mmCIF file of C-alpha atoms in Angstrom:
data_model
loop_
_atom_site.group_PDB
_atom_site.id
_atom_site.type_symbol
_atom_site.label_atom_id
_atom_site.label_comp_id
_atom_site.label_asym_id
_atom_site.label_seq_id
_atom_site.Cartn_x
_atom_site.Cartn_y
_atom_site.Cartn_z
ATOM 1 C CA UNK A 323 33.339 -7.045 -33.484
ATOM 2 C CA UNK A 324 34.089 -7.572 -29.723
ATOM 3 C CA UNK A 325 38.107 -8.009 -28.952
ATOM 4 C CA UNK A 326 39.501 -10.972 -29.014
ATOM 5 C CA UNK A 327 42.411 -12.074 -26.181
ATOM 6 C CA UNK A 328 45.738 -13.529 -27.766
ATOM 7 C CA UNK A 329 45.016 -17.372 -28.253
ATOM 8 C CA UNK A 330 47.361 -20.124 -28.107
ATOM 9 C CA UNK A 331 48.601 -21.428 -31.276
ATOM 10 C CA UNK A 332 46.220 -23.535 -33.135
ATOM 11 C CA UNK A 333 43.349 -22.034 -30.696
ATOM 12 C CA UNK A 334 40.130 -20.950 -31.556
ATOM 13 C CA UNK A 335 38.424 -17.680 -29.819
ATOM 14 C CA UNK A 336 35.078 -16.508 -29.370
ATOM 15 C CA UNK A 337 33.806 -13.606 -28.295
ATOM 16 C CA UNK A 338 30.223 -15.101 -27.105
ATOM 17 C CA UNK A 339 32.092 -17.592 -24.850
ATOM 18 C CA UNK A 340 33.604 -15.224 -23.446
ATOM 19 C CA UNK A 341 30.254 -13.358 -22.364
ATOM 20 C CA UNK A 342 28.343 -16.238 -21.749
ATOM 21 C CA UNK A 343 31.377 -18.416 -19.239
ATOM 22 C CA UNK A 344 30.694 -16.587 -15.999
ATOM 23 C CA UNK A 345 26.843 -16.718 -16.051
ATOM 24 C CA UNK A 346 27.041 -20.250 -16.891
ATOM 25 C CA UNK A 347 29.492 -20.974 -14.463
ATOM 26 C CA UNK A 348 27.830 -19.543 -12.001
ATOM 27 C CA UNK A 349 24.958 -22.714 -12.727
ATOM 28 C CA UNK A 350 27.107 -25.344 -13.044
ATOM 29 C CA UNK A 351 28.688 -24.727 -9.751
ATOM 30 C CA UNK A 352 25.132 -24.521 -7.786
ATOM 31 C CA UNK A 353 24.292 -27.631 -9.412
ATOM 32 C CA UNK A 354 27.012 -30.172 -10.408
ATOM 33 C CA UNK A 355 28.320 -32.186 -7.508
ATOM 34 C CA UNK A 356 31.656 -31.374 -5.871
ATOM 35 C CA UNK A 357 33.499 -34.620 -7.342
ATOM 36 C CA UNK A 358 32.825 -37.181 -10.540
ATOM 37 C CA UNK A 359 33.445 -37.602 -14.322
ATOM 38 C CA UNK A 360 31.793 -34.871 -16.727
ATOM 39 C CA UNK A 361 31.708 -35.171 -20.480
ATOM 40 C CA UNK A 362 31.433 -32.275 -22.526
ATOM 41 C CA UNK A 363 29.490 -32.811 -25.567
ATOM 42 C CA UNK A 364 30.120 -30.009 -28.603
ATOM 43 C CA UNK A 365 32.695 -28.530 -26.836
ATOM 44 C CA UNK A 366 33.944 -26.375 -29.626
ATOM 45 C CA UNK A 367 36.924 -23.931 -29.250
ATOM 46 C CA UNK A 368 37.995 -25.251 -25.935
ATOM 47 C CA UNK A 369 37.612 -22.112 -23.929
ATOM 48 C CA UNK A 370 35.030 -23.252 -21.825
ATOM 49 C CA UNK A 371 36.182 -26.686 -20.868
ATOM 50 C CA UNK A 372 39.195 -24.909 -19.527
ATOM 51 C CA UNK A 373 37.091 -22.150 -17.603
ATOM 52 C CA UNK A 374 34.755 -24.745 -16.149
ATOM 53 C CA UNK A 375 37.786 -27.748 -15.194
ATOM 54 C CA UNK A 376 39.926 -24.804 -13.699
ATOM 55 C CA UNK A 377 37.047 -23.582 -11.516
ATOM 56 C CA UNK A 378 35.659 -26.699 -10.501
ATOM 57 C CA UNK A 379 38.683 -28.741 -9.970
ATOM 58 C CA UNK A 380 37.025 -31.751 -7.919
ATOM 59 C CA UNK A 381 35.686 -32.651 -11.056
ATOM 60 C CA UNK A 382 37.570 -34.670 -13.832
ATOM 61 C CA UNK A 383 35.987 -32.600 -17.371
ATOM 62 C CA UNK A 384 36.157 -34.500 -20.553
ATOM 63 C CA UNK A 385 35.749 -31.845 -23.810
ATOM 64 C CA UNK A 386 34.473 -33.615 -26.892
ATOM 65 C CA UNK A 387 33.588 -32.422 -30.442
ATOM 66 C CA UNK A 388 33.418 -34.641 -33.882
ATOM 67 C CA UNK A 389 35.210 -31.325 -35.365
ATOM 68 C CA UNK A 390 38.674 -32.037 -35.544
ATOM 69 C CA UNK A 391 39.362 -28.310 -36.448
ATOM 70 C CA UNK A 392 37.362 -27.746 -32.789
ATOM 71 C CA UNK A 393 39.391 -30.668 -31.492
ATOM 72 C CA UNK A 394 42.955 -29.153 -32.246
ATOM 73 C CA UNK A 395 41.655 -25.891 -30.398
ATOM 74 C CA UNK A 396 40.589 -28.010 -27.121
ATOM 75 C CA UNK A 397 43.632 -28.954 -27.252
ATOM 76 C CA UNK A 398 45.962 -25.865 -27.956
ATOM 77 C CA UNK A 399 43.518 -24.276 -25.020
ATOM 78 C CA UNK A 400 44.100 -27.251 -22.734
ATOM 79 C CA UNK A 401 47.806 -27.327 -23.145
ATOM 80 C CA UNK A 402 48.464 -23.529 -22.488
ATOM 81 C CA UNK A 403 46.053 -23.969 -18.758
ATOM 82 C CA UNK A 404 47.957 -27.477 -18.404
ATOM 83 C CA UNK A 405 44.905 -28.432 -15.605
ATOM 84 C CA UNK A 406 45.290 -31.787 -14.017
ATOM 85 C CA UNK A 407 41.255 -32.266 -14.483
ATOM 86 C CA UNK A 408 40.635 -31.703 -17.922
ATOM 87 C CA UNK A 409 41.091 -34.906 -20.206
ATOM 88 C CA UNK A 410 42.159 -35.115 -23.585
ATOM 89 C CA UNK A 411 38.956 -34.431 -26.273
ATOM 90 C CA UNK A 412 37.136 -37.155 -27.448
ATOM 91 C CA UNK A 413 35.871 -37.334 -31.311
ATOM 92 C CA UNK A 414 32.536 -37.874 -29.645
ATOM 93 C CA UNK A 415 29.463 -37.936 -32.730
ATOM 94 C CA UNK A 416 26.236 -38.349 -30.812
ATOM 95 C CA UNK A 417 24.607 -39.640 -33.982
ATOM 96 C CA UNK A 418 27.261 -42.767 -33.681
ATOM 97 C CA UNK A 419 27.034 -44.468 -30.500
ATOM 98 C CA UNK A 420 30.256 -46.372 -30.944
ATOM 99 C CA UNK A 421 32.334 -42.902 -30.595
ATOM 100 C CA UNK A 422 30.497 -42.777 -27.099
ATOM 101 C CA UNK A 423 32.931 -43.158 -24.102
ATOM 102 C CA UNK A 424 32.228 -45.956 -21.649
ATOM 103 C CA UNK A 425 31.687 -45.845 -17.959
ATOM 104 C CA UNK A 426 29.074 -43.794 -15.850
ATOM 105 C CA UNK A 427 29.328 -40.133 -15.856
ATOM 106 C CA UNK A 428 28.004 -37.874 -12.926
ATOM 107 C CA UNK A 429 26.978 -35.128 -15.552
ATOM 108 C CA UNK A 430 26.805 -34.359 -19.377
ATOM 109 C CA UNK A 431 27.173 -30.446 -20.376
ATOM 110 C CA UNK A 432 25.553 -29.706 -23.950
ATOM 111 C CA UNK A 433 26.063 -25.571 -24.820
ATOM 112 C CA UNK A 434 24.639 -24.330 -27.906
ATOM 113 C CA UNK A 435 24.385 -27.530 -30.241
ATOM 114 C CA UNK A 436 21.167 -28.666 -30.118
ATOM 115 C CA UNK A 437 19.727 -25.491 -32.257
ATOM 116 C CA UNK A 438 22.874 -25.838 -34.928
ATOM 117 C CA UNK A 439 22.307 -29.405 -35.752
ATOM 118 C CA UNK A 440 19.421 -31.424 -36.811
ATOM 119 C CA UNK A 441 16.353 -32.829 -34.570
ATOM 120 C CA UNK A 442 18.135 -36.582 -34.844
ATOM 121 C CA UNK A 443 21.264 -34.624 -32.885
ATOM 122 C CA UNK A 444 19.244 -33.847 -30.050
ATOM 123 C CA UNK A 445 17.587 -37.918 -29.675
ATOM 124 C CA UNK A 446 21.010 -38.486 -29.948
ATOM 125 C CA UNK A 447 21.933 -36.267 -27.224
ATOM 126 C CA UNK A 448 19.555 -37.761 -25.065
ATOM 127 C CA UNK A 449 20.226 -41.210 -25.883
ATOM 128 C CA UNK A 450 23.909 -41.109 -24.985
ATOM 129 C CA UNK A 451 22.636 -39.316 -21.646
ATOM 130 C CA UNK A 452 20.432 -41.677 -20.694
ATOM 131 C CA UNK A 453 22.535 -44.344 -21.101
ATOM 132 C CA UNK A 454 26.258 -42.790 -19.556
ATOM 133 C CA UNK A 455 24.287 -40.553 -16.848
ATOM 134 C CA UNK A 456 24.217 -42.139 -13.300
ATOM 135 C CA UNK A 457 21.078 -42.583 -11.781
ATOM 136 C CA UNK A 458 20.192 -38.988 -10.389
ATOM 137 C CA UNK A 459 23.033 -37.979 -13.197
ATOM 138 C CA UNK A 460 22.503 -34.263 -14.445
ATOM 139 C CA UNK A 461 22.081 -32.916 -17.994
ATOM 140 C CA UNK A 462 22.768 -29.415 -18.758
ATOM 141 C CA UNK A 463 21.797 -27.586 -21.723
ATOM 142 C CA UNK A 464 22.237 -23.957 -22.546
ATOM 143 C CA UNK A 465 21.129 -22.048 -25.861
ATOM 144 C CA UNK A 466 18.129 -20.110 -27.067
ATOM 145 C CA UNK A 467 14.441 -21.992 -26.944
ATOM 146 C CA UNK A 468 10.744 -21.499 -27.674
ATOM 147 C CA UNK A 469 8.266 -21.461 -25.048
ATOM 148 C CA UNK A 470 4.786 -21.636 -25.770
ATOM 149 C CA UNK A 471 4.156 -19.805 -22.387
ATOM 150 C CA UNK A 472 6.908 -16.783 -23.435
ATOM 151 C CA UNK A 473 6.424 -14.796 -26.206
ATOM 152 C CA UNK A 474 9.579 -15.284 -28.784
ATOM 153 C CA UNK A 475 11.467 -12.226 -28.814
ATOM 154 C CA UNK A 476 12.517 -10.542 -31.858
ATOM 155 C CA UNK A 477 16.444 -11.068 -31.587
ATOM 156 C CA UNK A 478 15.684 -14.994 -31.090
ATOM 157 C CA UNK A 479 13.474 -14.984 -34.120
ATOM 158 C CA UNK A 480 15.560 -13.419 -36.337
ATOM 159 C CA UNK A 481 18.461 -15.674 -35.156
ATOM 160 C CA UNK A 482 15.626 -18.637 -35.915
ATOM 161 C CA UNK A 483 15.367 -17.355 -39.492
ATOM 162 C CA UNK A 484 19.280 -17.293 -39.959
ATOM 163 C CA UNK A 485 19.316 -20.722 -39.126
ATOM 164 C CA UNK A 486 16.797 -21.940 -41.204
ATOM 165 C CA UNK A 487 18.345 -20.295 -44.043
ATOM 166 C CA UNK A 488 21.568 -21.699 -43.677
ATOM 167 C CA UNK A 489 20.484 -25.397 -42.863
ATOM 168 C CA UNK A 490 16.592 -25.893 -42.888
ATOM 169 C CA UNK A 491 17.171 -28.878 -40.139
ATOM 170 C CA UNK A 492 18.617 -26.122 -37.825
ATOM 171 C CA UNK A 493 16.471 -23.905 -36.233
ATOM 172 C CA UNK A 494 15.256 -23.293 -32.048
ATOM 173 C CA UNK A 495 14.142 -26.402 -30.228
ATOM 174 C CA UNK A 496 10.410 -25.940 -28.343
ATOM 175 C CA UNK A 497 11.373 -26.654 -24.683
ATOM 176 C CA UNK A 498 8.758 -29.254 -24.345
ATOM 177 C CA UNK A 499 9.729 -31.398 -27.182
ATOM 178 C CA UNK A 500 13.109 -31.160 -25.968
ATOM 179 C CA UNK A 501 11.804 -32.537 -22.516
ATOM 180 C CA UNK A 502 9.665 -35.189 -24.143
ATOM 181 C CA UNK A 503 12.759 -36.662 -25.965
ATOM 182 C CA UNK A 504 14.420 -36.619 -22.861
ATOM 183 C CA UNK A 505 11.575 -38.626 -21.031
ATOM 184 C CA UNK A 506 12.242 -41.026 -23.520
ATOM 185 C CA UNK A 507 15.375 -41.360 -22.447
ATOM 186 C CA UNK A 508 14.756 -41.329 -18.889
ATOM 187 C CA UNK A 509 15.584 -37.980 -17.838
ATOM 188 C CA UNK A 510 13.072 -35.258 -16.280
ATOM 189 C CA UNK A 511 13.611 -31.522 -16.893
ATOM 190 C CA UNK A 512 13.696 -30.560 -13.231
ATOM 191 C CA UNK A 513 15.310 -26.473 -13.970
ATOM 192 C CA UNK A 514 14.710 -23.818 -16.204
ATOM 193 C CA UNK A 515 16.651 -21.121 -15.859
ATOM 194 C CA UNK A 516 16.667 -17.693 -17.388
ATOM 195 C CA UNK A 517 19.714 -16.711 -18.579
ATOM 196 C CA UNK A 518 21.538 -13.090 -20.127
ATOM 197 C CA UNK A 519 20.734 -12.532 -24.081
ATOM 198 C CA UNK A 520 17.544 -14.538 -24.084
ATOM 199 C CA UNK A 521 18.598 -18.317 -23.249
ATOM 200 C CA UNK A 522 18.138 -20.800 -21.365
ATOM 201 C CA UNK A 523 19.802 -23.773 -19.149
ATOM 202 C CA UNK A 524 18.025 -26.477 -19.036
ATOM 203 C CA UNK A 525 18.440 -29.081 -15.922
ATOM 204 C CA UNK A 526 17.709 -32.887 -16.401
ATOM 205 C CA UNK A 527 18.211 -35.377 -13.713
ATOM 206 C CA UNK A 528 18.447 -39.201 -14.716
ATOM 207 C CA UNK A 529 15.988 -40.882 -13.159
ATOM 208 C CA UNK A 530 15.644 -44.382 -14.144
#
C-alpha cells in the first residue's frame, strides 16, 4: 500500500488523491476562471477541496458529498487548512434536487463518481449542472471512460469487471453517452483530456 501522511482527526486519506491532485490541478487552473462560486459534487475525503481552494484562492469552493462519514472528513480536512475560500460541505444527493444549493455557480467539479454510482447519478449530475451552471458555466469530470475510438486497456477493464461485481449499476461510462446526457441538459463537451493512469477530464461548457 502507498504511505499515508498523518490526517487530522476524524479525516479520511487516500493514497490515489494524492497522485491524481497535481495533474488535475494543473486543468482546473488552465480552465476555471480566476474568480466565482464552485461546487464540488462527491467530494469525498476532503483532500482535494482543500488542495484545489488553497491553490486557487479567487475562487469561493463548496465540497459536497451525501456521505456523512465523507462529510465529517471535509470537514476535519477543512478545519486543519482553515482557508477563507472553502465553504462548509453540503449533503448534496444529485438524485434529490431539493438538497441542490441555490444560486448560479461559475463551475461544477465531479471526480470519480460517475463510474461508482448508477446511470440515474450521472442524469442527475447533469441535471443539477444545467440548471446551477451560468451560461458559458464549466463542468469538469475526471475518472476512467470508454471510447469507441481507443481501445480499452487492460487495467481499465479489469477495474470495469470489479465494479460490476460489486454493484452491477456501476461500471465505466462510454464518453459519448456521457456527452449526450449532457446535451440534454444543455451542456457541450468542448475538452477531452488525457490524463496519468488511463483517465480522463472531461470539459463541458453551459451553453443555453
Amino acid at each position: 500500500m502507498d504511505p499515508i501522511a498523518a490526517t487530522p482527526d476524524g479525516a479520511l486519506a487516500s493514497p490515489a488523491v494524492a497522485r491524481n491532485t497535481a495533474p488535475i490541478l494543473e486543468v482546473l487552473k488552465a480552465h476555471l476562471p480566476g474568480r466565482g462560486r464552485v461546487l464540488e459534487i462527491a467530494a469525498g475525503s476532503g483532500q482535494h477541496a482543500v488542495a484545489f481552494a488553497s491553490a486557487l484562492p479567487g475562487l469561493d469552493w463548496t465540497p459536497s458529498d451525501p456521505s456523512p462519514e465523507a462529510r465529517a472528513s471535509i470537514e476535519a480536512w477543512a478545519a486543519a487548512a482553515s482557508l477563507p475560500n472553502l465553504g462548509p460541505p453540503l449533503a448534496l444527493d444529485v438524485l434529490d434536487p431539493a438538497t441542490w444549493p441555490e444560486g448560479s455557480m461559475q463551475a461544477v467539479v465531479c471526480i470519480n463518481m460517475i463510474h461508482i454510482s448508477p446511470w440515474a447519478a450521472t442524469e442527475g449530475l447533469m441535471a443539477l449542472a444545467g440548471s446551477r451552471l451560468a451560461v458559458g458555466g464549466l463542468l469538469v469530470l475526471y475518472g476512467p471512460y470508454r471510447e469507441a475510438e481507443v481501445p480499452l486497456t487492460a487495467s481499465n477493464a479489469a477495474f470495469d469487471e470489479s465494479l460490476k461485481a460489486r454493484d452491477p449499476a456501476w461500471g465505466l461510462r462510454d464518453r459519448d453517452e456521457v456527452a449526450a446526457a449532457a446535451k440534454a441538459g444543455g451542456l457541450a463537451l468542448t475538452r477531452r483530456v488525457q490524463m496519468p493512469a488511463n483517465n480522463l477530464m472531461l470539459l463541458f461548457r453551459r451553453t443555453r
